[in-house]
Every structure is written in structure tokens, then in C-alpha cells.
Coordinates of C-alpha atoms (C1' of nucleotides) in Angstrom, one line a residue:
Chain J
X1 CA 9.1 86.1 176.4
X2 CA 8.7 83.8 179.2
X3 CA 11.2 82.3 181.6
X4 CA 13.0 83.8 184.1
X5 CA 15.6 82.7 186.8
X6 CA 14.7 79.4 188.9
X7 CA 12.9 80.2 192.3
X8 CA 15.8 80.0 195.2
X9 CA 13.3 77.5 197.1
X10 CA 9.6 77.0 196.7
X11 CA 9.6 76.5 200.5
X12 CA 6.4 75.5 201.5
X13 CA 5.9 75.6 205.5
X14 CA 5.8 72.0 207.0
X15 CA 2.4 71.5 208.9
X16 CA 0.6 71.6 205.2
X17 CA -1.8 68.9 203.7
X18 CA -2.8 68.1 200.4
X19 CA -6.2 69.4 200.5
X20 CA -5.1 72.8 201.1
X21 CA -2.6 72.7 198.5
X22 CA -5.2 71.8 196.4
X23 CA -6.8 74.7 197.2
X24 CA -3.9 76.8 196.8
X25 CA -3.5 75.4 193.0
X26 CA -7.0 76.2 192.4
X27 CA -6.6 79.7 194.0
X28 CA -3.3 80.2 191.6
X29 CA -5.4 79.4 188.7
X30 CA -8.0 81.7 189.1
X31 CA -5.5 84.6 189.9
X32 CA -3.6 83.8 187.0
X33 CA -7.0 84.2 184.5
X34 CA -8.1 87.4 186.7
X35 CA -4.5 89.4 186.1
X36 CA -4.3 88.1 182.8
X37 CA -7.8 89.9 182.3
X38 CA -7.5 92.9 183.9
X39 CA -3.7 93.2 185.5
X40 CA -2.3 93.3 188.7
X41 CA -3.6 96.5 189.4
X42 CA -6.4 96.3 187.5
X43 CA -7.4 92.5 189.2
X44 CA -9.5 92.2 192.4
X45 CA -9.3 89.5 194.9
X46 CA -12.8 89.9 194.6
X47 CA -12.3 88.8 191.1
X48 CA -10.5 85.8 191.7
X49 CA -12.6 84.6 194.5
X50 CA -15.5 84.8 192.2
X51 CA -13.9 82.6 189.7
X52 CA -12.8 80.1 192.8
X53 CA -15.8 80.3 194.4
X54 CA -14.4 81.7 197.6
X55 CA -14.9 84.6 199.8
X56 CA -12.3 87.1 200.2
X57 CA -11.4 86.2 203.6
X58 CA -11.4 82.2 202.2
X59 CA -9.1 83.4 200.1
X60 CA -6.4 85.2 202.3
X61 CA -6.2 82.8 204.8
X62 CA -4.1 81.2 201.6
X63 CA -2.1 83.6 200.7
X64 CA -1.6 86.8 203.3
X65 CA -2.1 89.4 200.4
X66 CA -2.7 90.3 196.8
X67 CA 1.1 91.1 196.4
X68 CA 1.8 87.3 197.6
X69 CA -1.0 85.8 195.5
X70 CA 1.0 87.7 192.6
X71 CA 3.9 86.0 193.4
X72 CA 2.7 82.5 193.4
X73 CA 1.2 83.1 190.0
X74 CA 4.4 84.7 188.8
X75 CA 6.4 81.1 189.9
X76 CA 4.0 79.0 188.9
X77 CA 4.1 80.5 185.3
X78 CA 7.9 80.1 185.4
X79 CA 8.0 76.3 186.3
X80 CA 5.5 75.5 183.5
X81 CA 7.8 77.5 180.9
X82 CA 11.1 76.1 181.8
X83 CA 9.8 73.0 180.8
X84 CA 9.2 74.0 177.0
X85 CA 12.9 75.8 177.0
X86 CA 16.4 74.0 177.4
X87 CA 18.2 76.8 178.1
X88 CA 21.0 75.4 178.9
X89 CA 21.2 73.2 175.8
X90 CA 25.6 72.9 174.6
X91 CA 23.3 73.2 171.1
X92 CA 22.5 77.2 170.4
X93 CA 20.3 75.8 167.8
X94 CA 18.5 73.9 170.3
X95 CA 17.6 77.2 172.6
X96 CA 16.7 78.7 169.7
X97 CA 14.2 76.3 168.5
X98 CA 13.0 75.8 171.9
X99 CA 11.8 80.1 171.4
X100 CA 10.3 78.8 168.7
X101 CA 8.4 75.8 170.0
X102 CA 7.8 78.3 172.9
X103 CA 6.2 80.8 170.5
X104 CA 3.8 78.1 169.1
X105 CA 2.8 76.9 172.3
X106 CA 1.7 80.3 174.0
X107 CA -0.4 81.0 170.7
X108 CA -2.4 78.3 171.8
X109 CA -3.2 79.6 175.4
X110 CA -3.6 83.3 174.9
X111 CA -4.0 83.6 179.0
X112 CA -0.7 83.3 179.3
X113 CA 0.5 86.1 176.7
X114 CA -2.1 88.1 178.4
X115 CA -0.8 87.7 181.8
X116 CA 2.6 88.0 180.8
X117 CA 2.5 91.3 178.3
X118 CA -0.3 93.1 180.7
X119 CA 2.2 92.7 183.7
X120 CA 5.8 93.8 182.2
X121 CA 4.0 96.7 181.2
X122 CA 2.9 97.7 184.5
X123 CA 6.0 97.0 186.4
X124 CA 8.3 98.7 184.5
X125 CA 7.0 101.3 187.7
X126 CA 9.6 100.7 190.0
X127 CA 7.3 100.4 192.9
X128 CA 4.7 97.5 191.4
X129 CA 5.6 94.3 193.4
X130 CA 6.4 92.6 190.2
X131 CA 9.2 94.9 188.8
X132 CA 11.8 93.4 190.8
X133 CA 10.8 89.7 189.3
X134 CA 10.9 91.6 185.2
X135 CA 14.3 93.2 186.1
X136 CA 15.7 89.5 186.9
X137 CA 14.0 88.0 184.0
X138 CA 15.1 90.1 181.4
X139 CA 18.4 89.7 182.7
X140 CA 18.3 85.5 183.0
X141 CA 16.9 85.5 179.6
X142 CA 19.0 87.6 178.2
X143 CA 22.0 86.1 179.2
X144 CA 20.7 82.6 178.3
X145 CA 19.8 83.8 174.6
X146 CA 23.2 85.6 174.3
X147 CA 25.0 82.4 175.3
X148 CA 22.9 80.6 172.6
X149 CA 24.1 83.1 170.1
X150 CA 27.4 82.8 171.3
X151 CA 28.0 79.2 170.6
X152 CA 26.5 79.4 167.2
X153 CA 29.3 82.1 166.6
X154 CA 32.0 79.8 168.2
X155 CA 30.9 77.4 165.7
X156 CA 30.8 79.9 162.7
X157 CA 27.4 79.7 162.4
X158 CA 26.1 83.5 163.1
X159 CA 26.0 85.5 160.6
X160 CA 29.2 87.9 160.2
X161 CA 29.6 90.8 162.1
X162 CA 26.4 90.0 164.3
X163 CA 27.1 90.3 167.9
X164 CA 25.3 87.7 170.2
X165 CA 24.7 90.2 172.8
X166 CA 22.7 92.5 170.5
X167 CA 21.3 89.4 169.0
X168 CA 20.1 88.4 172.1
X169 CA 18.2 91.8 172.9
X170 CA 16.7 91.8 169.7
X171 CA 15.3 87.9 169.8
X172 CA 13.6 89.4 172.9
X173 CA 12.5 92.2 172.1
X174 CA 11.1 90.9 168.9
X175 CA 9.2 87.7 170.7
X176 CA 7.5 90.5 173.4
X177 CA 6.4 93.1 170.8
X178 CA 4.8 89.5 168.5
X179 CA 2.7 88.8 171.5
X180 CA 1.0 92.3 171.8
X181 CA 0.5 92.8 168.1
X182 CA -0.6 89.2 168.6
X183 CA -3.4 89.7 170.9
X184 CA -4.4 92.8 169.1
X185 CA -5.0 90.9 165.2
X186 CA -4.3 87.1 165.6
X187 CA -5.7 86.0 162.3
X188 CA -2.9 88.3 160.7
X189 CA 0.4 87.4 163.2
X190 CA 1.9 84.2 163.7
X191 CA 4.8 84.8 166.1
X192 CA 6.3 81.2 165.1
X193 CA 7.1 81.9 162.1
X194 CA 8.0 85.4 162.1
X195 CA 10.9 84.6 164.9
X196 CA 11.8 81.4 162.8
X197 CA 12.3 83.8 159.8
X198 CA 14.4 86.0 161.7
X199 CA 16.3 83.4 162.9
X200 CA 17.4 82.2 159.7
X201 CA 18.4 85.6 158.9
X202 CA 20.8 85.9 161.9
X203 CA 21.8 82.2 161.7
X204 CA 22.6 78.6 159.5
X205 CA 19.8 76.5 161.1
X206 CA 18.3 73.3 159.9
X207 CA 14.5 73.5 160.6
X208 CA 12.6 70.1 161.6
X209 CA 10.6 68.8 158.7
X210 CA 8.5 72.5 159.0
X211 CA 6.0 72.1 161.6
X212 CA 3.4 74.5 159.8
X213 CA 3.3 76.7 163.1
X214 CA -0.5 77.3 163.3
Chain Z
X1 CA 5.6 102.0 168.1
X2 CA 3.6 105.3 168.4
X3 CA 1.9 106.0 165.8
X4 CA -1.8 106.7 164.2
X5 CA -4.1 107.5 161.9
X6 CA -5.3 110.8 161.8
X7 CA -7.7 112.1 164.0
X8 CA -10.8 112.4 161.7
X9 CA -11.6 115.9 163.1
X10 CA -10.4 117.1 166.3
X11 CA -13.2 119.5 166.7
X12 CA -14.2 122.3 169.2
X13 CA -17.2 123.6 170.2
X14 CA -17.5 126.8 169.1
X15 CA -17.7 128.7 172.3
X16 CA -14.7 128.2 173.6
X17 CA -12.3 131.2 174.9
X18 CA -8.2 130.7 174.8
X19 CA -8.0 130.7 178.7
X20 CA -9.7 127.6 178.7
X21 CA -8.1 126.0 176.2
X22 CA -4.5 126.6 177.7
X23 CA -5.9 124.9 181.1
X24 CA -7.3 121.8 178.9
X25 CA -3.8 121.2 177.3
X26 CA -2.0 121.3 180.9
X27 CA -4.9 119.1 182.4
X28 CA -3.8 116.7 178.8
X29 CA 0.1 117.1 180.5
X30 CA -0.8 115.8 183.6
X31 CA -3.2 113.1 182.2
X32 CA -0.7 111.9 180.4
X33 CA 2.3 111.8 183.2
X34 CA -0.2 110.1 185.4
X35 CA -1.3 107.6 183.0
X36 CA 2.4 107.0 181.9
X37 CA 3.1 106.2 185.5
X38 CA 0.4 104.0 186.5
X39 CA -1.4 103.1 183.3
X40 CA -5.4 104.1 182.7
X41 CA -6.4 101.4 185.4
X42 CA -4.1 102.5 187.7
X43 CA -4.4 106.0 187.4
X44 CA -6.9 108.2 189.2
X45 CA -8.5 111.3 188.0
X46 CA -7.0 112.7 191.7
X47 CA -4.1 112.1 190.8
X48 CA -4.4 114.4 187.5
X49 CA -6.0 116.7 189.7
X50 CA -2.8 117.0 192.0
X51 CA -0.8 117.1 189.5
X52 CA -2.4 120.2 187.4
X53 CA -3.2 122.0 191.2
X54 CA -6.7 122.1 190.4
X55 CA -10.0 119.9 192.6
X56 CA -11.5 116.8 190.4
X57 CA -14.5 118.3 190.4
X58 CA -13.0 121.5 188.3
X59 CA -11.7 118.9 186.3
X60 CA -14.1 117.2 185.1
X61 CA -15.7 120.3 184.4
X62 CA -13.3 120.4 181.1
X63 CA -13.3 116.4 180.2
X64 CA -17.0 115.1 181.3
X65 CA -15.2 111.4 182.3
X66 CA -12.1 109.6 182.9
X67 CA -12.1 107.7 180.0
X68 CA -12.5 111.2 177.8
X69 CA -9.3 112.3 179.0
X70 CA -7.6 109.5 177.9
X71 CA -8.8 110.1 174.5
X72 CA -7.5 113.5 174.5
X73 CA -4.2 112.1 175.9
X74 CA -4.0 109.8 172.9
X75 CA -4.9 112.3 170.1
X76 CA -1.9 114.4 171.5
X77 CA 0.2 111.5 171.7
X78 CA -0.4 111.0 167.7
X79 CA 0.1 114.9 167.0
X80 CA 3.5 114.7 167.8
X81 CA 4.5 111.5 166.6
X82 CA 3.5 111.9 163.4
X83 CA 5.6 115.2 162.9
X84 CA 8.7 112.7 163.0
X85 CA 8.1 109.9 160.9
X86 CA 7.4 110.6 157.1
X87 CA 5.2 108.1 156.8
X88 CA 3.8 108.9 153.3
X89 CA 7.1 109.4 151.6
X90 CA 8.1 107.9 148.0
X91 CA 11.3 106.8 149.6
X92 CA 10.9 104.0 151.5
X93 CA 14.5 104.2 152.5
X94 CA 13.5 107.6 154.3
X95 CA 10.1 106.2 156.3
X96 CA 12.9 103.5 158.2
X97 CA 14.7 105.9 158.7
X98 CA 12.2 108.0 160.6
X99 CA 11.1 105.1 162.7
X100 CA 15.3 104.9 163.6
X101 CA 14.8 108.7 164.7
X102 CA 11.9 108.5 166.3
X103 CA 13.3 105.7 168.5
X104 CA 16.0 107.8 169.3
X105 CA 13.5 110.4 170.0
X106 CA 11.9 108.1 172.4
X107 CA 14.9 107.6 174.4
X108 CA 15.1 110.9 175.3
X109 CA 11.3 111.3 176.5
X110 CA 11.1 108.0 178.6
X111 CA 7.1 109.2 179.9
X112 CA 5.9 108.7 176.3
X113 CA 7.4 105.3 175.9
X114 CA 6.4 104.4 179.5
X115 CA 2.4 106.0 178.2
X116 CA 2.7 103.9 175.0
X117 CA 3.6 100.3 176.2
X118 CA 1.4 100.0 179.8
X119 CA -1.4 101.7 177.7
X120 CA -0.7 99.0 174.8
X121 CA -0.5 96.3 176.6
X122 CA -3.7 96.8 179.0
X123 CA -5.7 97.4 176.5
X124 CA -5.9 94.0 174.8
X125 CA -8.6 93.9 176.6
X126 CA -12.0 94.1 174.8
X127 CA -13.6 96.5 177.1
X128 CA -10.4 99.1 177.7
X129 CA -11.4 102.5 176.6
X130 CA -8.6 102.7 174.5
X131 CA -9.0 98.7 172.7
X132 CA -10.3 100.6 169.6
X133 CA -7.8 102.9 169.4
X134 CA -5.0 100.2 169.4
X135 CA -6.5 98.0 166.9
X136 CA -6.5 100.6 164.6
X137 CA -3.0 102.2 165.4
X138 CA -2.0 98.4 164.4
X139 CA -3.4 98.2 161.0
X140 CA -2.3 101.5 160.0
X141 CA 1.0 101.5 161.1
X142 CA 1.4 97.7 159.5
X143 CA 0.3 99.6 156.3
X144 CA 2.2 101.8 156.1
X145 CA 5.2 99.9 157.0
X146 CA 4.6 97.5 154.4
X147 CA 4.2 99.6 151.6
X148 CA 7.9 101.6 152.7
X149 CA 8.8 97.8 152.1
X150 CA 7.0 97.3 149.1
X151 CA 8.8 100.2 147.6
X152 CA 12.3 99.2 148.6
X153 CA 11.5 95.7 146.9
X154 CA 10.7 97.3 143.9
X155 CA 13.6 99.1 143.7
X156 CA 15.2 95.8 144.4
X157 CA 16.5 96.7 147.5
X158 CA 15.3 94.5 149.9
X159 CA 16.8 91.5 151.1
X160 CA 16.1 88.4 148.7
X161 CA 13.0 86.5 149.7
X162 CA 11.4 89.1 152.2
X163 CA 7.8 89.7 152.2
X164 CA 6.9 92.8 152.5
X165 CA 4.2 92.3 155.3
X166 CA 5.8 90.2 157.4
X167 CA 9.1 92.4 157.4
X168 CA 6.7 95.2 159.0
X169 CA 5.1 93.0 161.5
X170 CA 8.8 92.6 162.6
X171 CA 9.7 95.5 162.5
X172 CA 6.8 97.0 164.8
X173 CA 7.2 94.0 166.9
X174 CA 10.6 95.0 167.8
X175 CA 10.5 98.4 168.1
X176 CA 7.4 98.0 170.7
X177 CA 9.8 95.0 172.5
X178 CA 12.7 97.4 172.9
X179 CA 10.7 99.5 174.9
X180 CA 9.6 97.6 176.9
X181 CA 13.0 95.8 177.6
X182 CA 14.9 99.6 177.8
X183 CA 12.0 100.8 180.4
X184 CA 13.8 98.0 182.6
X185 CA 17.5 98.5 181.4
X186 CA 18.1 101.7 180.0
X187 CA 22.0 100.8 179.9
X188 CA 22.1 97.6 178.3
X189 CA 19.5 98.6 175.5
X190 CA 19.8 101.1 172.4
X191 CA 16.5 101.3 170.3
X192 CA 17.9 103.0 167.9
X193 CA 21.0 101.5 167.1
X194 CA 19.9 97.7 167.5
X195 CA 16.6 99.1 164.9
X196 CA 19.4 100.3 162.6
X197 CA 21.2 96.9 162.3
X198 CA 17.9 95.0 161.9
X199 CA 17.0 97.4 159.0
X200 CA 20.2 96.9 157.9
X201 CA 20.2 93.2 157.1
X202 CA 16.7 93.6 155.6
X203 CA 17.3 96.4 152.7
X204 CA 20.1 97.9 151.8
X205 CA 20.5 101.7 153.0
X206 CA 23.2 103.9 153.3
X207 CA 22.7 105.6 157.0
X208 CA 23.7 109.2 157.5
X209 CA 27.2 109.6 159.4
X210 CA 25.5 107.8 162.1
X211 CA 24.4 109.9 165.1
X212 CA 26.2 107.7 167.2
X213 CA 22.7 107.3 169.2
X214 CA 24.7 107.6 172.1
Chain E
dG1 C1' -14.8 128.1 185.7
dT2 C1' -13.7 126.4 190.0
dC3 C1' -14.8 125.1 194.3
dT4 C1' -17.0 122.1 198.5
dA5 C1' -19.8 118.6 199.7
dT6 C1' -21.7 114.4 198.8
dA7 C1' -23.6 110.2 196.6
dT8 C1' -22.4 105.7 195.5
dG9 C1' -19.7 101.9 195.1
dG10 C1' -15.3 98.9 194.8
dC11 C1' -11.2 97.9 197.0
dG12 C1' -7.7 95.2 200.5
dA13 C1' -7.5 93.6 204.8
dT14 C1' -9.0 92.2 209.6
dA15 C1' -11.9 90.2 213.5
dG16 C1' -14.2 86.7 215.2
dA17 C1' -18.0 83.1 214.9
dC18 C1' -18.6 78.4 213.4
Chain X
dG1 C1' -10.4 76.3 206.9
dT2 C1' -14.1 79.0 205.6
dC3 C1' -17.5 82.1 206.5
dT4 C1' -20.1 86.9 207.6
dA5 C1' -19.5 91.4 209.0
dT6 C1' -17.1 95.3 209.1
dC7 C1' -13.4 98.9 208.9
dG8 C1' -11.2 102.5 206.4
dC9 C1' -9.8 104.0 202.2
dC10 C1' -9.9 105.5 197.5
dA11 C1' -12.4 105.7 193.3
dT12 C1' -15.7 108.3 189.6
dA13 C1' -19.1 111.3 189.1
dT14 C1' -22.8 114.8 190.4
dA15 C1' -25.2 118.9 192.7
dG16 C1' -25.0 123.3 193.8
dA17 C1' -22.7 127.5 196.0
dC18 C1' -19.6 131.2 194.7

DNA sequence: GTCTATATGGCGATAGAC
DNA sequence: GTCTATCGCCATATAGAC
């Protein structure tokens, strides 16, 4: 999984121009391929100034520390997958084919799965500077999903005697766990379909003309 | 998920005296706390050290590097896992079963499912020490899954129009997603119990009294 | 079998020139 | 805004005394 709750205010301090948030992009990019790599903890700033073609110093004049170049990547992974995701669709079917479409789309840029299964793992430690940002996302999501579920019920469309809470912690768990097993064999996972299968186990849903994952 | 294919021989050289083995198996306990905590990347062989009371250098006297500690850690980690789960049994109905208990299990020991997923996850990467280790964990445990599948299907006990294979790339999916998700909310998630209704749409199985989970 | 001492190198971050 | 130089720390691993 992939979304998490909307940053309060991407502030960004007045006297900026556009070269240097240019730069900044550039710098988010390469931060984002070096923890995807080899984690937060694992990652160097050394790493990612390599790949940008910085020096160290070059580099923290951007951003004050590794902990804040963390969380720049972390928001700008967020804005890119709240675009694939309505959420807050009135249509539970709609959210749920957005996990789908969601699914397809991240097997096509393994980076991201990386990034994303590599640091919720490491986090889970209470002191790594992302766990605060997992403990909010699992809790957005979750929420969001159970509402999903909910309206389906609301509508008689969940299966009997499924509860959308537990429905909602199991879509979740199920999509994390597809993109480890994922990144381990990819020839013999395909997380679209498995989570559209299971979805239509838990639910009545009318699937697009079968868009063949892959 | 936790478990493994046999460890093809997990020899000793002959000259080795009890005393010594007793201090390898506590230097293995503290290995694996401090790799639990802070993942392979993140740990530090001084941080084993501290934890056992003895120097690095005495150490490494018993495991000649890093990265053959972690081996030992994960050949003990498959020792005891595999005591819980009858893998090999006729009765498929009794392999899902053990994967229900040993996520119970789990819940009880949260340093082995805190070893499991930041060792998991980091090692997608190609040149982790423990990538090969993984990859096969994977395949076997797929395998075996399947075929506790294939046997409920033939006893026509599972769900119409289930395949066999992709039920038990599901089912590992989700059990290595709860943990993840329960490392960040131990109150909201129950492994057990939400693995129990999965299995419980896919075949049908009469549960024991149900052990509440709790 | 365990220690101290040390070699060697990567790390994050800062100071200050340009 | 980017650099070079450097500080101080922690890492893995080895050498050799006890």
C-alpha cells in the first residue's frame, strides 16, 4: 500500500526561485532511487549525491539533513499516489478498483515498491524518523478502505457476515505482503489480479471489460 | 511468513567442546534481538557484542563475519518454526491450521516477527546476504501451501473456482502484511483471527472451539 | 577463548573559500 | 549555490598479547 494522509502544508519558504527547486526535484529523485536501493538506514547521502552529481555539502545546503531529505521523498511519493486513488469516491467499488489500478501501476515501476516495502519495514522501530509518517498512513488508509467497505455493505453488496473493518485490514495487509513476494519472484505474482480475485470474493463488483493486468 | 526449507546440514566441526557451543547459541540470541531491532544494515556487530557482554573482537572469534551470524540467526529462526506448522501433513485442513497457530504464536514473540519482516523486506536486494535465503523461503513455502490446497480441492473442499496456487500466494501475502500492519498497531490488528476468516471463505473447515486469539 | 589495540574506511554534518 | 577540506564518530575486521 501506498497513500497516506494529505501533507498539512507543503510550505515552501518565500525567497525561493525556480532553479533551486529544480534542483530540489532532482535531489528528491535521486534520494528516492538510493532508499529504495538500500533503505533509509542503509542509503548514504553519499549515495544520492553520486546519482545527482553533487557533493555532500551541495547537497545539504538543500535539505538540512538526511532525516529531512527522507521526508521530502516520503511527500513527494504521496502526492504522485493520491492521484491514482479516489479515496473519497461515494462509489466503494470505485476505491476499490482504484487499489486495483493502483496495484497495476506500481508493478510497472518497481522503485517505488522498493522504497515503500524496504521503509515500513524499518520504521516499525519506534525511533526511525519515518515511523511516525507509517503509524498515520496505516491509519488514513485504513479508514478510507473500511469506508469503502462500508458503503458496499450499506448497499448489500459485501458479502454476509464480512465486517468492513476487518475487510479493510485484510485488503491491506494482502496488497503489502503481494509487493514483497512481488519483488522477490515477479514472473510468478501478479498483485492485480490476485487483489481483484479477492475482491470478488468479499464483494458483487462488475469489472471493466478485464484489463489483462500485466 | 516464517518459514524454510531445511538446512541441508547444519554441521560442526569436529573439535568443538559444549562451553563453546552454549556461548555461540547466546551470541545467535543477541544477533538476533539486534537484527530484529535495527535490521542487518542497521545493526552493528557492537551492538551484539553489548548485548551478549562480550568485546567484538571475542566475537568474531566464534562467527568469522557479520554476515555469518546472520546465517546462523536464520537457520535458528527456521528450527523453531518449523516445529509449529505440519507442513507435510495429508490433511490439508491441518497445514492452515498450523499457519493460524503459528500466527498466534507470533503475536506473542513480537522480536521474531519484527526479525522476519525488516529482514524480508531489505533483502530484495540482490546483494543482501540474506537475498538467497528469501528467494528460496518463497518457493518453498508457496509449495507447500499449494499442495495443502491441492488436497482440500480434491477433497472438494475448496471454494468453487479457486486455484490452488494463487490461493497460497494470498495466503502468504497476507500473513507477511499483517505483520507488518500489527508491528504498527498491535490493538487494531489480530493475525490470527482475521487468517481464520480468510481461510474460512476459501475451504471449508471446522475450527477447534476457537482459542479466542485473544 | 577472550581480550586490547589498531588498521582501514564510510558515515553525517560543518566551516569557510569562491 | 556549490565547492573542498575537515571533524568526529562508528563500522567491520585483523594482529597479537594473555
Amino acid at each position: 500500500m501506498s497513500l497516506s494522509t494529505p501533507s498539512p502544508a507543503a510550505r515552501k519558504p518565500r525567497g525561493e526561485y525556480a532553479k533551486s527547486a529544480e534542483k530540489r526535484a532532482a535531489i528528491v529523485d535521486a534520494a528516492f532511487e538510493e532508499f529504495a536501493e538500500s533503505g533509509y538506514r542503509g542509503g548514504s547521502l553519499r549515495g544520492v549525491a553520486q546519482r545527482v552529481g553533487m557533493s555532500e555539502a551541495g547537497l545539504l545546503h538543500h535539505f538540512r539533513s538526511k532525516s529531512a531529505l527522507l521526508e521530502a521523498v516520503l511527500e513527494h511519493r504521496d502526492e504522485k499516489a493520491r492521484e491514482r486513488v479516489p479515496l473519497d469516491s461515494p462509489d466503494g467499488a470505485e476505491v476499490l478498483k482504484g487499489l486495483v489500478d493502483l496495484a497495476a501501476y506500481n508493478a510497472s515501476i518497481a522503485g517505488v515498491v522498493d522504497l515503500y516495502t524496504t521503509l515500513s519495514a524499518e520504521a516499525t522501530s519506534a525511533d526511525h524518523p519515518a515511523h511516525a509518517y507509517f503509524v498515520r498512513h496505516y491509519a488514513f488508509t485504513r479508514e478510507k478502505v473500511e469506508r469503502a467497505f462500508a458503503k458496499l455493505d450499506a448497499d448489500g453488496r459485501l458479502r454476509h457476515g464480512f465486517d468492513p473493518r476487518q475487510a479493510a485490514i485484510t485488503v491491506i495487509a494482502l496488497m503489502d505482503g503481494l509487493q514483497v513476494q512481488w519483488l522477490y519472484t515477479r514472473d510468478v505474482v501478479d498483485m492485480a489480479d490476485a487483489l481483484r480475485r479477492v475482491f470478488s470474493v468479499f464483494v458483487d463488483i462488475d469489472w471493466e471489460p478485464v484489463p489483462p493486468t500485466e
